[in-house]
């Protein structure tokens, strides 16, 4: 099996980086504060964790072996990355409300 090149490497590193930045955002935002959680805090956490799960599935989708080299897996990985990035940004925007 060949080493990943091009879009695969970019998608894998971008999804890992955005996931790490999202975790840093949650730590900075105050998940560990002693105050009890309110309903919108739970909404932010749920949206962010769903976004992290989607982002973490991007490298798996991008590197799944297929019989013939088709762009289908790269397109699917791009869609999952965009969806995960959007969910993390939505979680960040909900904290501003």
Short mmCIF file of N, CA and C in Angstrom, two decimals:
data_model
loop_
_atom_site.label_atom_id
_atom_site.label_comp_id
_atom_site.label_asym_id
_atom_site.label_seq_id
_atom_site.Cartn_x
_atom_site.Cartn_y
_atom_site.Cartn_z
N UNK A 1 0.84 -1.17 0.00
CA UNK A 1 0.00 0.00 0.00
C UNK A 1 0.89 1.24 0.00
N UNK A 2 0.53 2.21 -0.82
CA UNK A 2 1.32 3.43 -0.93
C UNK A 2 1.10 4.35 0.26
N UNK A 3 2.05 5.22 0.48
CA UNK A 3 1.91 6.23 1.54
C UNK A 3 0.92 7.30 1.08
N UNK A 4 0.13 7.83 2.00
CA UNK A 4 -0.82 8.87 1.62
C UNK A 4 -0.12 10.13 1.13
N UNK A 5 -0.69 10.76 0.13
CA UNK A 5 -0.13 12.00 -0.41
C UNK A 5 -1.25 12.99 -0.69
N UNK A 6 -0.89 14.23 -0.86
CA UNK A 6 -1.83 15.25 -1.30
C UNK A 6 -2.94 15.56 -0.31
N UNK A 7 -4.17 15.42 -0.79
CA UNK A 7 -5.34 15.79 0.01
C UNK A 7 -5.48 14.94 1.26
N UNK A 8 -5.05 13.69 1.22
CA UNK A 8 -5.19 12.80 2.37
C UNK A 8 -4.38 13.35 3.55
N UNK A 9 -3.15 13.71 3.29
CA UNK A 9 -2.29 14.24 4.35
C UNK A 9 -2.84 15.56 4.86
N UNK A 10 -3.29 16.40 3.96
CA UNK A 10 -3.85 17.69 4.36
C UNK A 10 -5.10 17.54 5.21
N UNK A 11 -6.00 16.65 4.80
CA UNK A 11 -7.23 16.43 5.57
C UNK A 11 -6.94 15.84 6.94
N UNK A 12 -6.02 14.90 7.00
CA UNK A 12 -5.69 14.27 8.28
C UNK A 12 -5.07 15.26 9.25
N UNK A 13 -4.12 16.06 8.78
CA UNK A 13 -3.47 17.01 9.68
C UNK A 13 -4.41 18.16 10.05
N UNK A 14 -5.24 18.60 9.11
CA UNK A 14 -6.17 19.69 9.42
C UNK A 14 -7.22 19.25 10.42
N UNK A 15 -7.71 18.03 10.29
CA UNK A 15 -8.73 17.57 11.24
C UNK A 15 -8.13 17.38 12.63
N UNK A 16 -6.90 16.88 12.72
CA UNK A 16 -6.25 16.73 14.02
C UNK A 16 -5.98 18.09 14.66
N UNK A 17 -5.55 19.05 13.86
CA UNK A 17 -5.26 20.39 14.37
C UNK A 17 -6.53 21.08 14.86
N UNK A 18 -7.59 21.00 14.08
CA UNK A 18 -8.85 21.64 14.47
C UNK A 18 -9.44 20.97 15.71
N UNK A 19 -9.28 19.68 15.83
CA UNK A 19 -9.76 18.97 17.02
C UNK A 19 -8.97 19.43 18.25
N UNK A 20 -7.68 19.59 18.13
CA UNK A 20 -6.86 20.06 19.24
C UNK A 20 -7.22 21.50 19.61
N UNK A 21 -7.45 22.34 18.62
CA UNK A 21 -7.84 23.72 18.90
C UNK A 21 -9.21 23.77 19.56
N UNK A 22 -10.11 22.89 19.16
CA UNK A 22 -11.43 22.83 19.79
C UNK A 22 -11.35 22.39 21.24
N UNK A 23 -10.49 21.44 21.53
CA UNK A 23 -10.30 21.02 22.92
C UNK A 23 -9.70 22.15 23.75
N UNK A 24 -8.77 22.89 23.17
CA UNK A 24 -8.21 24.04 23.89
C UNK A 24 -9.28 25.10 24.13
N UNK A 25 -10.17 25.29 23.17
CA UNK A 25 -11.28 26.22 23.35
C UNK A 25 -12.16 25.79 24.51
N UNK A 26 -12.49 24.51 24.58
CA UNK A 26 -13.33 24.03 25.68
C UNK A 26 -12.64 24.22 27.03
N UNK A 27 -11.34 23.99 27.07
CA UNK A 27 -10.61 24.18 28.33
C UNK A 27 -10.59 25.65 28.71
N UNK A 28 -10.39 26.53 27.74
CA UNK A 28 -10.36 27.97 28.02
C UNK A 28 -11.74 28.48 28.39
N UNK A 29 -12.76 27.93 27.75
CA UNK A 29 -14.13 28.39 27.96
C UNK A 29 -14.58 28.11 29.39
N UNK A 30 -14.12 27.05 29.98
CA UNK A 30 -14.42 26.82 31.38
C UNK A 30 -15.27 25.61 31.68
N UNK A 31 -15.00 24.52 31.04
CA UNK A 31 -15.72 23.28 31.34
C UNK A 31 -15.45 22.86 32.78
N UNK A 32 -14.29 23.19 33.29
CA UNK A 32 -13.88 22.76 34.63
C UNK A 32 -14.26 23.75 35.73
N UNK A 33 -15.07 24.75 35.42
CA UNK A 33 -15.46 25.73 36.44
C UNK A 33 -16.34 25.06 37.51
N UNK A 34 -16.27 25.53 38.75
CA UNK A 34 -17.04 24.90 39.82
C UNK A 34 -18.54 25.19 39.78
N UNK A 35 -18.95 26.14 38.95
CA UNK A 35 -20.37 26.45 38.86
C UNK A 35 -21.15 25.31 38.22
N UNK A 36 -22.41 25.10 38.63
CA UNK A 36 -23.20 24.05 37.98
C UNK A 36 -23.49 24.41 36.52
N UNK A 37 -23.59 23.38 35.71
CA UNK A 37 -23.83 23.60 34.29
C UNK A 37 -25.27 24.02 34.07
N UNK A 38 -25.45 24.93 33.12
CA UNK A 38 -26.78 25.33 32.68
C UNK A 38 -27.09 24.61 31.39
N UNK A 39 -28.32 24.74 30.89
CA UNK A 39 -28.73 23.98 29.72
C UNK A 39 -27.91 24.37 28.49
N UNK A 40 -27.55 25.64 28.34
CA UNK A 40 -26.79 26.03 27.15
C UNK A 40 -25.33 25.57 27.24
N UNK A 41 -24.82 25.34 28.45
CA UNK A 41 -23.49 24.75 28.58
C UNK A 41 -23.49 23.32 28.04
N UNK A 42 -24.53 22.58 28.36
CA UNK A 42 -24.65 21.20 27.87
C UNK A 42 -24.80 21.18 26.35
N UNK A 43 -25.55 22.14 25.80
CA UNK A 43 -25.71 22.22 24.34
C UNK A 43 -24.36 22.44 23.67
N UNK A 44 -23.55 23.34 24.23
CA UNK A 44 -22.23 23.60 23.66
C UNK A 44 -21.36 22.35 23.70
N UNK A 45 -21.36 21.66 24.83
CA UNK A 45 -20.53 20.45 24.97
C UNK A 45 -20.98 19.38 23.99
N UNK A 46 -22.27 19.17 23.86
CA UNK A 46 -22.78 18.14 22.95
C UNK A 46 -22.43 18.47 21.51
N UNK A 47 -22.66 19.72 21.09
CA UNK A 47 -22.32 20.10 19.72
C UNK A 47 -20.83 19.95 19.47
N UNK A 48 -20.01 20.39 20.42
CA UNK A 48 -18.56 20.29 20.25
C UNK A 48 -18.10 18.84 20.17
N UNK A 49 -18.62 17.98 21.04
CA UNK A 49 -18.20 16.58 21.01
C UNK A 49 -18.65 15.87 19.73
N UNK A 50 -19.81 16.21 19.22
CA UNK A 50 -20.24 15.65 17.94
C UNK A 50 -19.30 16.12 16.83
N UNK A 51 -18.93 17.40 16.88
CA UNK A 51 -17.97 17.93 15.91
C UNK A 51 -16.63 17.24 16.01
N UNK A 52 -16.17 16.97 17.25
CA UNK A 52 -14.90 16.26 17.42
C UNK A 52 -14.97 14.84 16.85
N UNK A 53 -16.08 14.17 17.08
CA UNK A 53 -16.24 12.81 16.56
C UNK A 53 -16.21 12.81 15.04
N UNK A 54 -16.85 13.78 14.43
CA UNK A 54 -16.84 13.87 12.97
C UNK A 54 -15.44 14.20 12.47
N UNK A 55 -14.76 15.13 13.15
CA UNK A 55 -13.39 15.46 12.74
C UNK A 55 -12.45 14.27 12.89
N UNK A 56 -12.62 13.51 13.96
CA UNK A 56 -11.74 12.37 14.19
C UNK A 56 -12.03 11.21 13.24
N UNK A 57 -13.22 11.20 12.63
CA UNK A 57 -13.51 10.16 11.64
C UNK A 57 -12.97 10.52 10.25
N UNK A 58 -12.57 11.77 10.06
CA UNK A 58 -12.06 12.20 8.75
C UNK A 58 -10.81 11.43 8.32
N UNK A 59 -9.78 11.26 9.17
CA UNK A 59 -8.62 10.48 8.72
C UNK A 59 -8.98 9.02 8.41
N UNK A 60 -9.90 8.46 9.17
CA UNK A 60 -10.31 7.08 8.89
C UNK A 60 -10.97 6.98 7.52
N UNK A 61 -11.83 7.92 7.21
CA UNK A 61 -12.50 7.91 5.90
C UNK A 61 -11.49 8.16 4.79
N UNK A 62 -10.56 9.09 5.01
CA UNK A 62 -9.60 9.44 3.97
C UNK A 62 -8.60 8.33 3.68
N UNK A 63 -8.28 7.51 4.68
CA UNK A 63 -7.26 6.48 4.49
C UNK A 63 -7.82 5.08 4.35
N UNK A 64 -9.14 4.94 4.26
CA UNK A 64 -9.73 3.62 4.08
C UNK A 64 -9.28 3.04 2.73
N UNK A 65 -8.74 1.83 2.74
CA UNK A 65 -8.31 1.25 1.46
C UNK A 65 -9.51 0.93 0.56
N UNK A 66 -9.36 1.22 -0.70
CA UNK A 66 -10.36 0.90 -1.71
C UNK A 66 -9.68 0.15 -2.84
N UNK A 67 -10.48 -0.58 -3.60
CA UNK A 67 -9.90 -1.39 -4.68
C UNK A 67 -9.25 -0.52 -5.75
N UNK A 68 -9.95 0.47 -6.21
CA UNK A 68 -9.38 1.36 -7.23
C UNK A 68 -9.31 2.77 -6.66
N UNK A 69 -8.31 3.50 -7.07
CA UNK A 69 -8.13 4.87 -6.56
C UNK A 69 -9.23 5.76 -7.13
N UNK A 70 -10.24 5.99 -6.35
CA UNK A 70 -11.32 6.86 -6.78
C UNK A 70 -11.40 8.07 -5.86
N UNK A 71 -11.89 9.17 -6.39
CA UNK A 71 -11.98 10.38 -5.56
C UNK A 71 -13.15 10.35 -4.58
N UNK A 72 -13.92 9.25 -4.56
CA UNK A 72 -15.08 9.19 -3.69
C UNK A 72 -14.71 9.31 -2.21
N UNK A 73 -13.67 8.64 -1.80
CA UNK A 73 -13.30 8.69 -0.38
C UNK A 73 -12.75 10.06 -0.01
N UNK A 74 -12.05 10.72 -0.91
CA UNK A 74 -11.54 12.07 -0.62
C UNK A 74 -12.70 13.05 -0.52
N UNK A 75 -13.68 12.93 -1.41
CA UNK A 75 -14.84 13.81 -1.35
C UNK A 75 -15.63 13.60 -0.07
N UNK A 76 -15.78 12.35 0.34
CA UNK A 76 -16.48 12.07 1.60
C UNK A 76 -15.69 12.61 2.79
N UNK A 77 -14.37 12.48 2.75
CA UNK A 77 -13.54 13.00 3.84
C UNK A 77 -13.61 14.52 3.89
N UNK A 78 -13.66 15.16 2.73
CA UNK A 78 -13.80 16.62 2.70
C UNK A 78 -15.13 17.06 3.29
N UNK A 79 -16.18 16.33 2.98
CA UNK A 79 -17.50 16.66 3.54
C UNK A 79 -17.51 16.48 5.05
N UNK A 80 -16.93 15.39 5.55
CA UNK A 80 -16.91 15.19 7.00
C UNK A 80 -16.06 16.24 7.69
N UNK A 81 -14.94 16.63 7.07
CA UNK A 81 -14.12 17.68 7.66
C UNK A 81 -14.89 19.00 7.72
N UNK A 82 -15.56 19.35 6.64
CA UNK A 82 -16.34 20.59 6.62
C UNK A 82 -17.46 20.56 7.65
N UNK A 83 -18.12 19.42 7.78
CA UNK A 83 -19.21 19.29 8.75
C UNK A 83 -18.66 19.38 10.18
N UNK A 84 -17.56 18.73 10.46
CA UNK A 84 -16.96 18.78 11.79
C UNK A 84 -16.47 20.18 12.13
N UNK A 85 -15.84 20.85 11.17
CA UNK A 85 -15.38 22.21 11.40
C UNK A 85 -16.56 23.14 11.66
N UNK A 86 -17.63 22.97 10.91
CA UNK A 86 -18.81 23.80 11.10
C UNK A 86 -19.42 23.57 12.49
N UNK A 87 -19.47 22.32 12.93
CA UNK A 87 -20.03 22.04 14.25
C UNK A 87 -19.19 22.64 15.37
N UNK A 88 -17.88 22.59 15.24
CA UNK A 88 -17.01 23.18 16.26
C UNK A 88 -17.21 24.70 16.29
N UNK A 89 -17.32 25.31 15.12
CA UNK A 89 -17.56 26.76 15.06
C UNK A 89 -18.93 27.11 15.61
N UNK A 90 -19.94 26.30 15.35
CA UNK A 90 -21.27 26.56 15.91
C UNK A 90 -21.21 26.49 17.43
N UNK A 91 -20.49 25.51 17.96
CA UNK A 91 -20.35 25.41 19.41
C UNK A 91 -19.69 26.66 19.98
N UNK A 92 -18.67 27.17 19.28
CA UNK A 92 -18.00 28.39 19.74
C UNK A 92 -18.93 29.58 19.66
N UNK A 93 -19.73 29.66 18.63
CA UNK A 93 -20.65 30.78 18.48
C UNK A 93 -21.80 30.73 19.51
N UNK A 94 -22.22 29.53 19.88
CA UNK A 94 -23.28 29.41 20.88
C UNK A 94 -22.83 29.95 22.23
N UNK A 95 -21.54 29.87 22.52
CA UNK A 95 -21.04 30.39 23.78
C UNK A 95 -21.15 31.91 23.85
N UNK A 96 -21.22 32.57 22.71
CA UNK A 96 -21.34 34.02 22.70
C UNK A 96 -22.77 34.49 22.97
N UNK A 97 -23.72 33.61 22.83
CA UNK A 97 -25.12 34.00 23.03
C UNK A 97 -25.51 34.05 24.48
#
